Coordinates of C-alpha atoms in Angstrom, one line a residue:
M1 CA 84.2 123.6 104.6
R2 CA 84.9 122.9 100.9
V3 CA 88.3 121.4 99.9
L4 CA 89.3 121.6 96.2
F5 CA 92.2 119.5 94.9
I6 CA 93.8 120.5 91.6
H7 CA 96.2 118.4 89.6
P8 CA 98.5 120.9 87.8
N9 CA 98.6 121.0 84.0
Y10 CA 102.1 119.7 83.3
H11 CA 103.1 117.6 80.2
S12 CA 106.5 116.3 79.2
G13 CA 106.1 113.5 76.6
G14 CA 107.3 110.8 79.0
A15 CA 105.1 108.1 80.6
E16 CA 101.9 109.8 79.5
I17 CA 102.4 108.7 75.9
A18 CA 100.8 105.4 77.1
G19 CA 97.7 107.2 78.2
N20 CA 96.2 109.4 80.8
W21 CA 97.2 108.4 84.4
P22 CA 94.6 108.8 87.2
P23 CA 96.0 110.9 90.1
A24 CA 95.8 108.4 92.9
W25 CA 96.9 110.9 95.5
V26 CA 93.5 112.6 95.2
A27 CA 91.6 109.4 95.9
Y28 CA 93.6 108.6 99.0
L29 CA 93.5 112.1 100.4
A30 CA 89.8 112.6 99.6
G31 CA 88.9 109.2 101.2
Y32 CA 90.8 110.0 104.3
L33 CA 89.2 113.5 104.6
K34 CA 85.7 112.1 104.1
A35 CA 86.4 109.4 106.8
G36 CA 87.4 112.3 109.1
G37 CA 84.1 114.1 108.6
Y38 CA 84.9 116.5 105.7
T39 CA 82.8 115.3 102.8
D40 CA 82.7 118.4 100.6
V41 CA 85.8 117.5 98.6
I42 CA 86.0 118.3 94.8
F43 CA 88.7 117.5 92.3
V44 CA 89.8 119.3 89.1
D45 CA 92.3 117.5 86.9
A46 CA 93.8 120.3 84.9
M47 CA 96.5 118.0 83.4
T48 CA 94.2 115.4 81.9
N49 CA 91.7 118.0 80.7
D50 CA 94.5 120.3 79.6
L51 CA 92.9 123.3 81.3
S52 CA 94.3 126.8 80.6
E53 CA 95.0 129.3 83.4
D54 CA 91.8 131.1 82.5
Q55 CA 89.8 127.8 82.7
V56 CA 91.4 127.0 86.1
R57 CA 90.5 130.5 87.3
E58 CA 86.9 130.0 86.2
K59 CA 86.7 126.7 88.1
I60 CA 88.0 128.2 91.3
T61 CA 85.7 131.2 91.0
T62 CA 82.6 128.9 90.4
L63 CA 83.4 126.3 93.1
K64 CA 84.3 128.8 95.8
P65 CA 86.5 126.6 97.9
D66 CA 87.8 127.3 101.4
I67 CA 91.1 125.4 100.8
V68 CA 92.8 124.5 97.6
G69 CA 95.5 121.8 97.5
C70 CA 98.0 121.0 94.7
T71 CA 100.6 118.3 94.4
A72 CA 103.9 118.6 92.6
I73 CA 106.7 116.2 91.5
T74 CA 109.8 118.1 90.6
P75 CA 109.0 118.9 86.9
A76 CA 105.5 120.1 87.8
I77 CA 106.5 122.5 90.6
Y78 CA 106.3 125.7 88.6
K79 CA 102.8 124.8 87.3
A80 CA 101.7 124.0 90.8
E81 CA 103.1 127.3 92.2
R82 CA 101.3 129.2 89.4
T83 CA 98.0 127.3 90.0
L84 CA 98.1 128.3 93.7
Q85 CA 98.9 131.9 92.8
I86 CA 95.8 132.0 90.6
V87 CA 93.8 130.8 93.7
K88 CA 95.0 133.8 95.7
E89 CA 94.2 136.1 92.7
V90 CA 90.6 134.8 92.8
N91 CA 90.3 135.1 96.6
P92 CA 93.2 135.9 99.0
D93 CA 91.3 134.3 101.8
I94 CA 91.4 130.8 100.3
V95 CA 94.0 128.7 102.1
T96 CA 96.6 127.4 99.6
V97 CA 98.4 124.1 100.3
L98 CA 101.1 122.3 98.3
G99 CA 102.0 118.6 98.7
G100 CA 104.3 116.1 97.1
I101 CA 107.9 115.1 97.2
H102 CA 109.4 118.3 95.8
G103 CA 107.9 120.6 98.4
T104 CA 108.7 118.1 101.1
F105 CA 112.4 118.7 100.7
M106 CA 112.7 121.9 98.7
Y107 CA 110.3 124.0 100.8
P108 CA 112.9 126.7 101.6
Q109 CA 113.2 127.5 97.8
V110 CA 109.5 126.9 97.0
L111 CA 108.3 129.3 99.8
K112 CA 110.8 131.9 98.7
E113 CA 109.7 131.9 95.0
A114 CA 106.0 131.3 95.8
P115 CA 105.2 133.2 99.1
W116 CA 101.4 132.9 98.3
I117 CA 101.5 129.3 99.5
D118 CA 100.1 129.1 103.0
A119 CA 101.5 125.7 103.8
I120 CA 103.5 122.9 102.4
V121 CA 102.6 119.4 103.5
R122 CA 105.8 117.4 104.1
G123 CA 105.8 113.7 103.4
E124 CA 102.8 111.4 103.7
G125 CA 99.8 113.7 103.4
E126 CA 96.6 112.0 104.7
Q127 CA 96.8 112.7 108.4
V128 CA 98.6 116.1 107.9
M129 CA 95.9 117.3 105.5
L130 CA 93.1 116.2 107.9
N131 CA 94.7 118.1 110.8
L132 CA 95.2 121.1 108.6
V133 CA 91.6 121.1 107.4
T134 CA 90.4 120.7 110.9
A135 CA 92.5 123.7 112.1
V136 CA 91.1 125.9 109.2
D137 CA 87.6 124.8 110.0
Q138 CA 88.1 125.7 113.7
G139 CA 89.6 129.1 112.8
R140 CA 93.0 128.2 114.3
F141 CA 95.2 127.7 111.3
M142 CA 96.1 131.2 110.0
A143 CA 96.4 132.5 113.5
D144 CA 98.9 129.8 114.5
R145 CA 100.2 127.5 111.8
N146 CA 102.5 125.8 114.3
C147 CA 99.4 124.0 115.5
V148 CA 99.7 121.5 112.6
N149 CA 102.6 119.1 112.5
G150 CA 104.2 118.0 109.3
I151 CA 104.0 121.3 107.4
A152 CA 106.3 124.2 106.3
F153 CA 105.3 127.8 105.9
A154 CA 106.7 131.3 105.7
T155 CA 106.0 133.9 108.3
P156 CA 104.9 137.5 107.3
D157 CA 108.6 138.6 107.7
G158 CA 109.8 135.9 105.4
K159 CA 111.1 133.4 107.9
V160 CA 110.6 129.8 106.9
V161 CA 109.3 127.5 109.6
A162 CA 109.0 123.7 109.5
T163 CA 106.9 122.1 112.2
P164 CA 107.7 118.8 113.8
A165 CA 107.1 115.8 111.4
E166 CA 103.8 114.0 111.7
P167 CA 104.4 110.2 112.4
P168 CA 103.7 108.0 109.4
I169 CA 100.4 106.1 109.4
E170 CA 101.4 102.6 110.7
D171 CA 98.3 100.8 109.4
L172 CA 97.8 101.8 105.8
D173 CA 94.6 99.8 105.6
R174 CA 93.0 102.6 107.6
I175 CA 93.0 104.6 104.4
T176 CA 90.0 103.9 102.2
P177 CA 90.4 105.8 99.0
D178 CA 87.5 107.6 97.3
W179 CA 88.0 106.4 93.7
G180 CA 84.7 107.8 92.8
I181 CA 86.1 111.3 92.8
L182 CA 87.9 110.7 89.5
E183 CA 86.5 111.1 86.0
W184 CA 87.2 107.5 85.0
D185 CA 86.2 107.8 81.3
K186 CA 89.3 110.1 81.0
Y187 CA 91.9 107.6 82.2
I188 CA 92.5 105.2 79.3
Y189 CA 95.6 103.0 78.9
I190 CA 96.2 103.1 75.1
P191 CA 97.9 99.7 74.7
M192 CA 94.7 98.0 75.9
N193 CA 92.1 100.7 75.3
K194 CA 90.9 100.2 78.9
R195 CA 90.6 102.3 82.0
V196 CA 93.7 102.2 84.1
A197 CA 94.3 102.6 87.9
I198 CA 97.5 103.0 90.0
P199 CA 96.8 101.6 93.5
N200 CA 99.3 101.4 96.4
F201 CA 100.6 98.0 97.6
A202 CA 103.2 99.4 100.0
R203 CA 104.9 102.7 100.9
G204 CA 108.5 103.3 101.4
C205 CA 111.6 101.2 100.9
P206 CA 114.0 99.4 103.3
F207 CA 117.0 100.4 101.2
T208 CA 118.7 103.8 100.9
C209 CA 119.9 104.3 97.3
S210 CA 121.6 107.7 97.1
F211 CA 119.9 108.6 93.8
C212 CA 116.4 107.9 95.1
S213 CA 114.2 109.6 97.6
Q214 CA 111.2 107.3 98.0
W215 CA 112.6 105.8 101.2
K216 CA 113.2 109.3 102.5
F217 CA 109.8 110.7 101.6
W218 CA 107.7 107.9 103.1
R219 CA 110.2 107.5 106.0
D220 CA 109.2 104.0 106.9
Y221 CA 108.5 100.8 104.9
R222 CA 104.9 99.6 105.4
I223 CA 103.1 97.0 103.4
R224 CA 99.3 96.6 103.3
D225 CA 97.2 93.5 103.8
P226 CA 97.2 91.8 100.4
K227 CA 93.5 91.0 100.7
K228 CA 92.7 94.6 101.4
V229 CA 94.6 95.7 98.3
V230 CA 92.6 93.2 96.2
D231 CA 89.4 94.5 97.8
E232 CA 90.4 97.9 96.5
I233 CA 91.1 96.5 93.0
E234 CA 87.8 94.7 93.0
V235 CA 86.1 98.1 93.6
L236 CA 88.1 99.6 90.8
V237 CA 87.1 96.8 88.4
K238 CA 83.4 96.4 89.3
Q239 CA 82.5 99.9 90.1
H240 CA 84.7 101.9 87.8
D241 CA 85.3 99.5 84.9
V242 CA 89.1 99.5 85.3
G243 CA 90.6 96.9 83.0
F244 CA 94.3 97.4 83.8
F245 CA 96.3 98.6 86.8
I246 CA 99.9 99.3 87.7
L247 CA 101.1 99.0 91.2
A248 CA 102.5 102.3 92.3
D249 CA 105.4 100.8 94.3
E250 CA 108.9 101.1 93.1
E251 CA 109.4 97.4 93.9
P252 CA 106.2 95.5 95.0
T253 CA 108.0 92.1 94.9
I254 CA 110.4 93.1 97.6
H255 CA 108.2 91.5 100.3
R256 CA 108.0 88.0 98.7
K257 CA 105.5 86.5 101.1
K258 CA 103.0 89.4 100.8
F259 CA 103.3 89.6 97.0
I260 CA 102.6 85.8 96.7
E261 CA 99.5 86.3 98.9
F262 CA 98.4 89.2 96.7
C263 CA 98.7 87.1 93.5
E264 CA 96.9 84.1 95.1
E265 CA 94.0 86.4 96.2
L266 CA 93.7 87.8 92.6
I267 CA 93.5 84.3 91.2
K268 CA 90.9 83.3 93.8
R269 CA 88.6 86.2 92.9
D270 CA 89.2 85.9 89.1
L271 CA 88.5 89.6 88.4
G272 CA 89.7 89.3 84.8
V273 CA 92.0 92.3 85.1
L274 CA 95.6 92.5 83.8
W275 CA 98.3 94.5 85.5
G276 CA 102.0 95.6 85.5
I277 CA 104.8 96.4 87.9
N278 CA 108.3 97.8 88.1
T279 CA 110.8 95.6 89.9
R280 CA 114.4 94.5 90.1
V281 CA 116.2 91.8 88.1
T282 CA 117.3 90.0 91.3
D283 CA 113.7 89.6 92.4
I284 CA 112.7 87.9 89.1
L285 CA 115.7 85.5 89.4
R286 CA 114.7 84.8 93.0
D287 CA 111.1 84.1 92.1
E288 CA 111.8 82.0 88.9
K289 CA 109.5 79.2 90.0
L290 CA 106.7 81.6 90.9
L291 CA 106.5 83.3 87.5
P292 CA 103.7 81.0 86.3
L293 CA 101.7 82.0 89.4
F294 CA 102.3 85.7 88.8
R295 CA 101.1 85.3 85.2
K296 CA 98.0 83.4 86.2
A297 CA 97.2 86.3 88.6
G298 CA 97.1 88.6 85.6
L299 CA 100.6 90.1 85.6
I300 CA 101.3 90.9 82.0
H301 CA 104.0 93.7 82.0
V302 CA 107.2 94.0 84.0
S303 CA 109.5 96.9 83.7
L304 CA 113.1 96.1 84.9
G305 CA 115.8 98.5 86.0
T306 CA 118.8 97.1 84.2
E307 CA 121.9 99.0 83.2
A308 CA 123.5 102.2 81.9
A309 CA 126.5 101.4 79.6
A310 CA 128.4 104.4 81.0
Q311 CA 128.0 102.9 84.4
L312 CA 129.4 99.7 83.2
K313 CA 132.8 101.4 82.6
L314 CA 133.1 101.7 86.3
D315 CA 134.8 98.7 88.0
M316 CA 131.9 98.4 90.4
F317 CA 129.6 97.7 87.5
N318 CA 131.8 96.0 84.9
K319 CA 130.7 92.4 85.8
E320 CA 129.7 89.9 83.2
T321 CA 127.4 88.2 85.8
T322 CA 125.3 91.3 86.1
I323 CA 124.8 91.4 82.3
E324 CA 123.9 87.8 82.2
Q325 CA 121.5 88.2 85.1
N326 CA 119.7 90.9 83.1
K327 CA 119.4 88.7 80.0
R328 CA 118.3 85.7 82.0
A329 CA 115.6 87.6 83.9
I330 CA 114.2 89.0 80.6
Q331 CA 114.1 85.5 79.0
L332 CA 112.4 84.0 82.1
L333 CA 109.6 86.6 82.0
K334 CA 109.1 86.1 78.2
D335 CA 109.0 82.3 78.7
N336 CA 106.2 82.8 81.1
G337 CA 104.1 85.0 78.8
I338 CA 105.0 88.3 80.5
V339 CA 105.9 91.4 78.5
T340 CA 109.3 92.7 79.4
E341 CA 110.6 96.3 79.4
A342 CA 114.2 97.1 79.9
Q343 CA 115.1 100.5 81.4
F344 CA 118.4 102.1 80.4
I345 CA 119.7 105.3 82.1
V346 CA 121.6 107.5 79.7
G347 CA 123.2 111.0 79.8
L348 CA 125.7 110.6 82.6
E349 CA 128.8 112.8 82.4
N350 CA 130.9 109.9 81.0
E351 CA 128.4 109.0 78.3
T352 CA 129.8 108.7 74.9
A353 CA 128.6 107.7 71.4
E354 CA 130.1 104.3 72.1
T355 CA 128.3 103.7 75.4
L356 CA 125.0 104.7 73.8
E357 CA 125.6 102.2 71.0
E358 CA 126.5 99.6 73.7
T359 CA 123.0 100.0 75.3
Y360 CA 121.5 99.4 71.9
R361 CA 123.5 96.3 71.4
M362 CA 122.5 95.2 74.9
A363 CA 118.9 95.7 74.1
R364 CA 119.2 93.7 70.9
D365 CA 121.1 90.9 72.6
W366 CA 118.8 90.7 75.6
N367 CA 115.8 91.1 73.3
P368 CA 113.2 92.5 75.8
D369 CA 109.8 93.3 74.3
M370 CA 110.4 97.0 74.9
A371 CA 113.2 99.3 75.8
N372 CA 113.2 102.7 77.3
W373 CA 116.2 105.1 77.3
A374 CA 115.6 107.6 80.1
M375 CA 117.8 110.7 80.6
Y376 CA 119.6 110.7 83.9
T377 CA 117.8 113.1 86.2
P378 CA 119.5 114.0 89.5
W379 CA 116.6 114.8 91.9
P380 CA 117.5 118.0 93.7
F381 CA 116.6 116.4 97.1
S382 CA 118.6 113.2 96.7
D383 CA 122.0 112.6 98.3
L384 CA 123.5 112.1 94.9
F385 CA 122.5 115.6 93.8
Q386 CA 124.6 117.0 96.7
E387 CA 127.6 114.8 95.6
L388 CA 127.4 116.1 92.0
G389 CA 127.9 119.7 93.2
D390 CA 128.8 122.1 90.5
K391 CA 128.5 119.4 87.8
V392 CA 124.8 120.2 87.7
E393 CA 124.4 123.2 85.4
V394 CA 120.6 123.2 84.9
F395 CA 118.3 124.3 87.7
D396 CA 115.2 124.7 85.6
F397 CA 113.2 122.0 87.4
E398 CA 110.5 121.9 84.8
K399 CA 112.9 120.0 82.6
Y400 CA 113.7 117.4 85.3
N401 CA 111.4 114.9 83.5
F402 CA 113.6 112.0 82.2
V403 CA 113.3 113.1 78.6
T404 CA 115.4 116.3 78.8
P405 CA 119.2 115.9 79.2
I406 CA 119.9 117.7 82.4
M407 CA 123.5 116.6 82.6
K408 CA 125.8 117.4 79.7
P409 CA 128.2 114.5 78.9
D410 CA 131.8 115.5 78.6
A411 CA 132.2 114.0 75.1
M412 CA 129.1 115.4 73.3
D413 CA 126.5 118.2 73.5
R414 CA 122.9 117.7 74.5
G415 CA 121.6 117.8 70.9
E416 CA 123.8 114.9 69.9
L417 CA 122.8 112.9 73.0
L418 CA 119.2 113.3 72.1
D419 CA 119.8 112.3 68.5
R420 CA 121.7 109.2 69.4
V421 CA 119.0 108.2 71.9
M422 CA 116.3 108.7 69.2
N423 CA 118.5 106.6 66.8
N424 CA 118.3 103.8 69.4
Y425 CA 114.6 104.0 69.6
R426 CA 114.1 104.1 65.8
R427 CA 116.3 101.0 65.2
F428 CA 114.9 99.0 68.2
F429 CA 111.2 99.5 67.5
M430 CA 111.5 99.2 63.7
N431 CA 112.9 95.7 64.3
K432 CA 110.1 95.0 66.7
A433 CA 107.3 96.4 64.5
F434 CA 108.3 94.5 61.3
L435 CA 110.0 91.3 62.6
Q436 CA 108.8 90.4 66.1
Y437 CA 105.5 91.8 67.4
P438 CA 103.3 90.6 64.5
F439 CA 104.7 87.1 64.8
T440 CA 104.4 86.6 68.6
K441 CA 102.7 83.3 69.1
D442 CA 101.0 84.1 72.4
K443 CA 97.8 85.9 71.3
L444 CA 97.5 88.0 74.5
R445 CA 101.1 89.1 74.4
R446 CA 100.8 89.9 70.7
K447 CA 97.7 92.0 71.2
Y448 CA 99.3 93.8 74.1
L449 CA 102.6 94.5 72.2
M450 CA 100.7 95.8 69.2
G451 CA 98.8 98.1 71.5
C452 CA 102.1 99.4 72.9
L453 CA 103.3 100.0 69.4
K454 CA 100.2 101.9 68.6
A455 CA 100.8 104.2 71.6
F456 CA 104.4 104.7 70.6
L457 CA 103.5 105.6 67.0
K458 CA 100.7 107.9 68.1
S459 CA 102.9 109.9 70.3
G460 CA 105.6 110.0 67.6
F461 CA 103.2 111.3 64.9
E462 CA 101.8 113.9 67.4
R463 CA 105.4 115.0 68.2
K464 CA 104.7 114.4 71.9
F465 CA 107.2 111.6 72.4
Y466 CA 110.2 112.7 74.3
D467 CA 108.9 116.3 74.0
L468 CA 110.4 116.3 70.4
G469 CA 107.9 118.9 69.0
R470 CA 108.6 121.4 71.8
V471 CA 112.4 121.1 71.5
G472 CA 112.4 121.2 67.7
Y473 CA 113.9 117.8 66.9
W474 CA 113.1 116.4 63.4
G475 CA 115.8 113.9 62.9
P476 CA 119.7 113.9 62.7
Q477 CA 119.7 117.0 60.5
S478 CA 118.2 119.1 63.4
K479 CA 120.5 117.9 66.2
K480 CA 122.6 121.1 66.0
V481 CA 119.6 123.4 66.4
V482 CA 117.6 121.6 69.1
N483 CA 116.6 124.1 71.8
F484 CA 115.7 122.7 75.2
S485 CA 114.8 126.2 76.4
F486 CA 116.4 126.0 79.8
D487 CA 115.5 129.0 82.0
K488 CA 119.0 130.1 82.9
E489 CA 117.6 132.6 85.4
R490 CA 116.6 129.8 87.8
R491 CA 119.4 129.1 90.3
I492 CA 119.8 128.0 93.9
D493 CA 121.5 130.8 95.7
A494 CA 123.9 130.3 98.5
Q495 CA 121.5 131.2 101.2
T496 CA 118.8 128.9 99.9
A497 CA 121.4 126.1 99.4
D498 CA 122.3 126.4 103.0
A499 CA 118.7 126.2 104.1
L500 CA 118.1 123.1 101.8
S501 CA 121.1 121.4 103.5
R502 CA 119.2 121.4 106.8
V503 CA 115.7 120.4 105.7
D504 CA 116.2 116.9 107.0
D505 CA 116.9 118.0 110.5
G506 CA 114.5 116.1 112.7
W507 CA 113.1 114.2 109.7
V508 CA 113.2 110.8 111.5
T509 CA 113.2 107.7 109.3
M510 CA 113.5 103.9 109.9
H511 CA 117.0 104.3 108.5
G512 CA 118.4 106.3 111.4
P513 CA 117.7 109.3 113.7
K514 CA 118.3 111.8 110.9
I515 CA 119.6 112.1 107.3
E516 CA 122.5 114.3 106.7
M517 CA 122.6 115.7 103.2
K518 CA 126.3 116.2 102.5
R519 CA 128.7 116.2 99.6
R520 CA 130.6 112.9 99.2
K521 CA 134.0 112.7 97.7
G522 CA 136.7 110.3 96.6
D523 CA 136.1 106.6 97.4
E524 CA 132.6 107.3 98.5
N525 CA 131.6 107.5 94.9
F526 CA 132.1 103.8 94.7
E527 CA 129.8 103.3 97.7
I528 CA 127.1 105.1 95.7
A529 CA 127.8 102.8 92.7
A530 CA 127.5 99.8 94.9
K531 CA 124.1 100.9 96.3
A532 CA 122.9 101.6 92.8
M533 CA 123.3 98.0 91.9
A534 CA 120.4 97.2 94.2
C535 CA 118.1 98.9 91.7
G536 CA 119.7 97.5 88.6
G537 CA 120.5 93.9 89.2
G538 CA 122.4 94.0 92.4
T539 CA 122.5 91.8 95.4
E540 CA 120.3 93.5 98.1
Q541 CA 117.2 91.6 99.1
L542 CA 114.6 91.9 101.8
T543 CA 115.6 89.0 104.1
E544 CA 113.0 86.8 105.8
E545 CA 114.0 88.5 109.1
Q546 CA 113.3 91.9 107.6
Q547 CA 110.0 90.7 106.2
A548 CA 109.0 89.3 109.7
A549 CA 110.0 92.6 111.3
T550 CA 107.9 94.5 108.8
E551 CA 104.9 92.3 109.6
A552 CA 105.4 92.7 113.3
R553 CA 105.4 96.5 113.0
A554 CA 102.2 96.4 111.1
S555 CA 100.4 94.1 113.5

């Protein structure tokens, strides 16, 4: 029984400007399958190797798999669908499987536009994939796909079926990833010119922000034994020569006690590896006295969710304390030798030239080492997407990549929005390149920052940054002729929309017996804003009681 995993060849000019990122999903799935007795697992990274359709076809023909699995975040969904179509063109008897967050919640639409997909794995994939492979191996799967929990599929007459959800894996330390399946010489982090890895520290989130779906996808918040995570990192460093890693979690600091244990274990083993995280402003302020410990453990880069100036025009966000918290968190990190990156969300409907200028002034005032202006992207499976309703005009999911303006502000067109964002980047990094980075006293910080500048300039010269080459942006003179090439034929029809509204039926999470995707109106918009503060400097924290409950569930 041969299983072939393929990472689809999708590029957008976003995070990949810093290097090639190793697809961790393959390592975790492959390790789990091999522990379950299925050792003939092969991986083809079509994205990193930039494989054409003909090259992918040749790989499939040569390898002769029994099952082919792809993953897809929202912008990669069409590439994944096409990859699995090629599989069926090579051999219709190969079982085709799609995983990832987009298929998990958008399966009615995916199965309608890609009927050649035999199964969509919903949510956490390890146990579901093992059950599916076992069913194929025993000859049960195609005869009765209902025998596997946690999947969706289309019957021969076109009816879409979702089987009961598979329970989440309570003990994540049961999963031993097979990192050896990856081509490690291909995954280089440009700022440090070292191999990079993206291991898991925890899965899920105890909060339910309406614009996010991590909590919904993983269904339960589970955190690993910090020593086991460091065991994994030690394997990556010593066996695969990894010199930098980024924790995959949205907020690894949320469980304070476990994160401290993780840092202490890294210090104890002295692996000589640097690393980065994403986290919230409030966690940094909470852990002010611990920042020297974090830095000693190798933490060098922290990306912070901060603000969107257009949001600040709402009463819920227009608080001086929030702005000061952001500024203070950035300064605390810098004082402790940690590189800071401020994340700004732009492109909301109430975005204006003034609010974009305000984010630039914020960035200069707060003075983070780096700043990132990401286009607001309403995930089609998030509660907020339902609330936006007909304000969403673009349903070409390939463009849902944080660099393409999906929403059109009322006060400007998309070309002007892109131009003003580029103007912010130009001014910010010109100042850093000539007046700050070269004169940073801390040698390690200076080396790291100059490496980041190298990655930024490289992607700019290659016209890959922000997808500028593809959309035809060459500066302010081209803002009127920028072409985002939206596929206007892609829509969500009424029947599919109705089916999508029910995909969470029976999808049990730690947050309640079921999630109801519905449109919110009136004052509920302010509830959404209040929840959003949690990811941008708000007040929600994981209490000691919640941390204890999490540990109790895991024990």
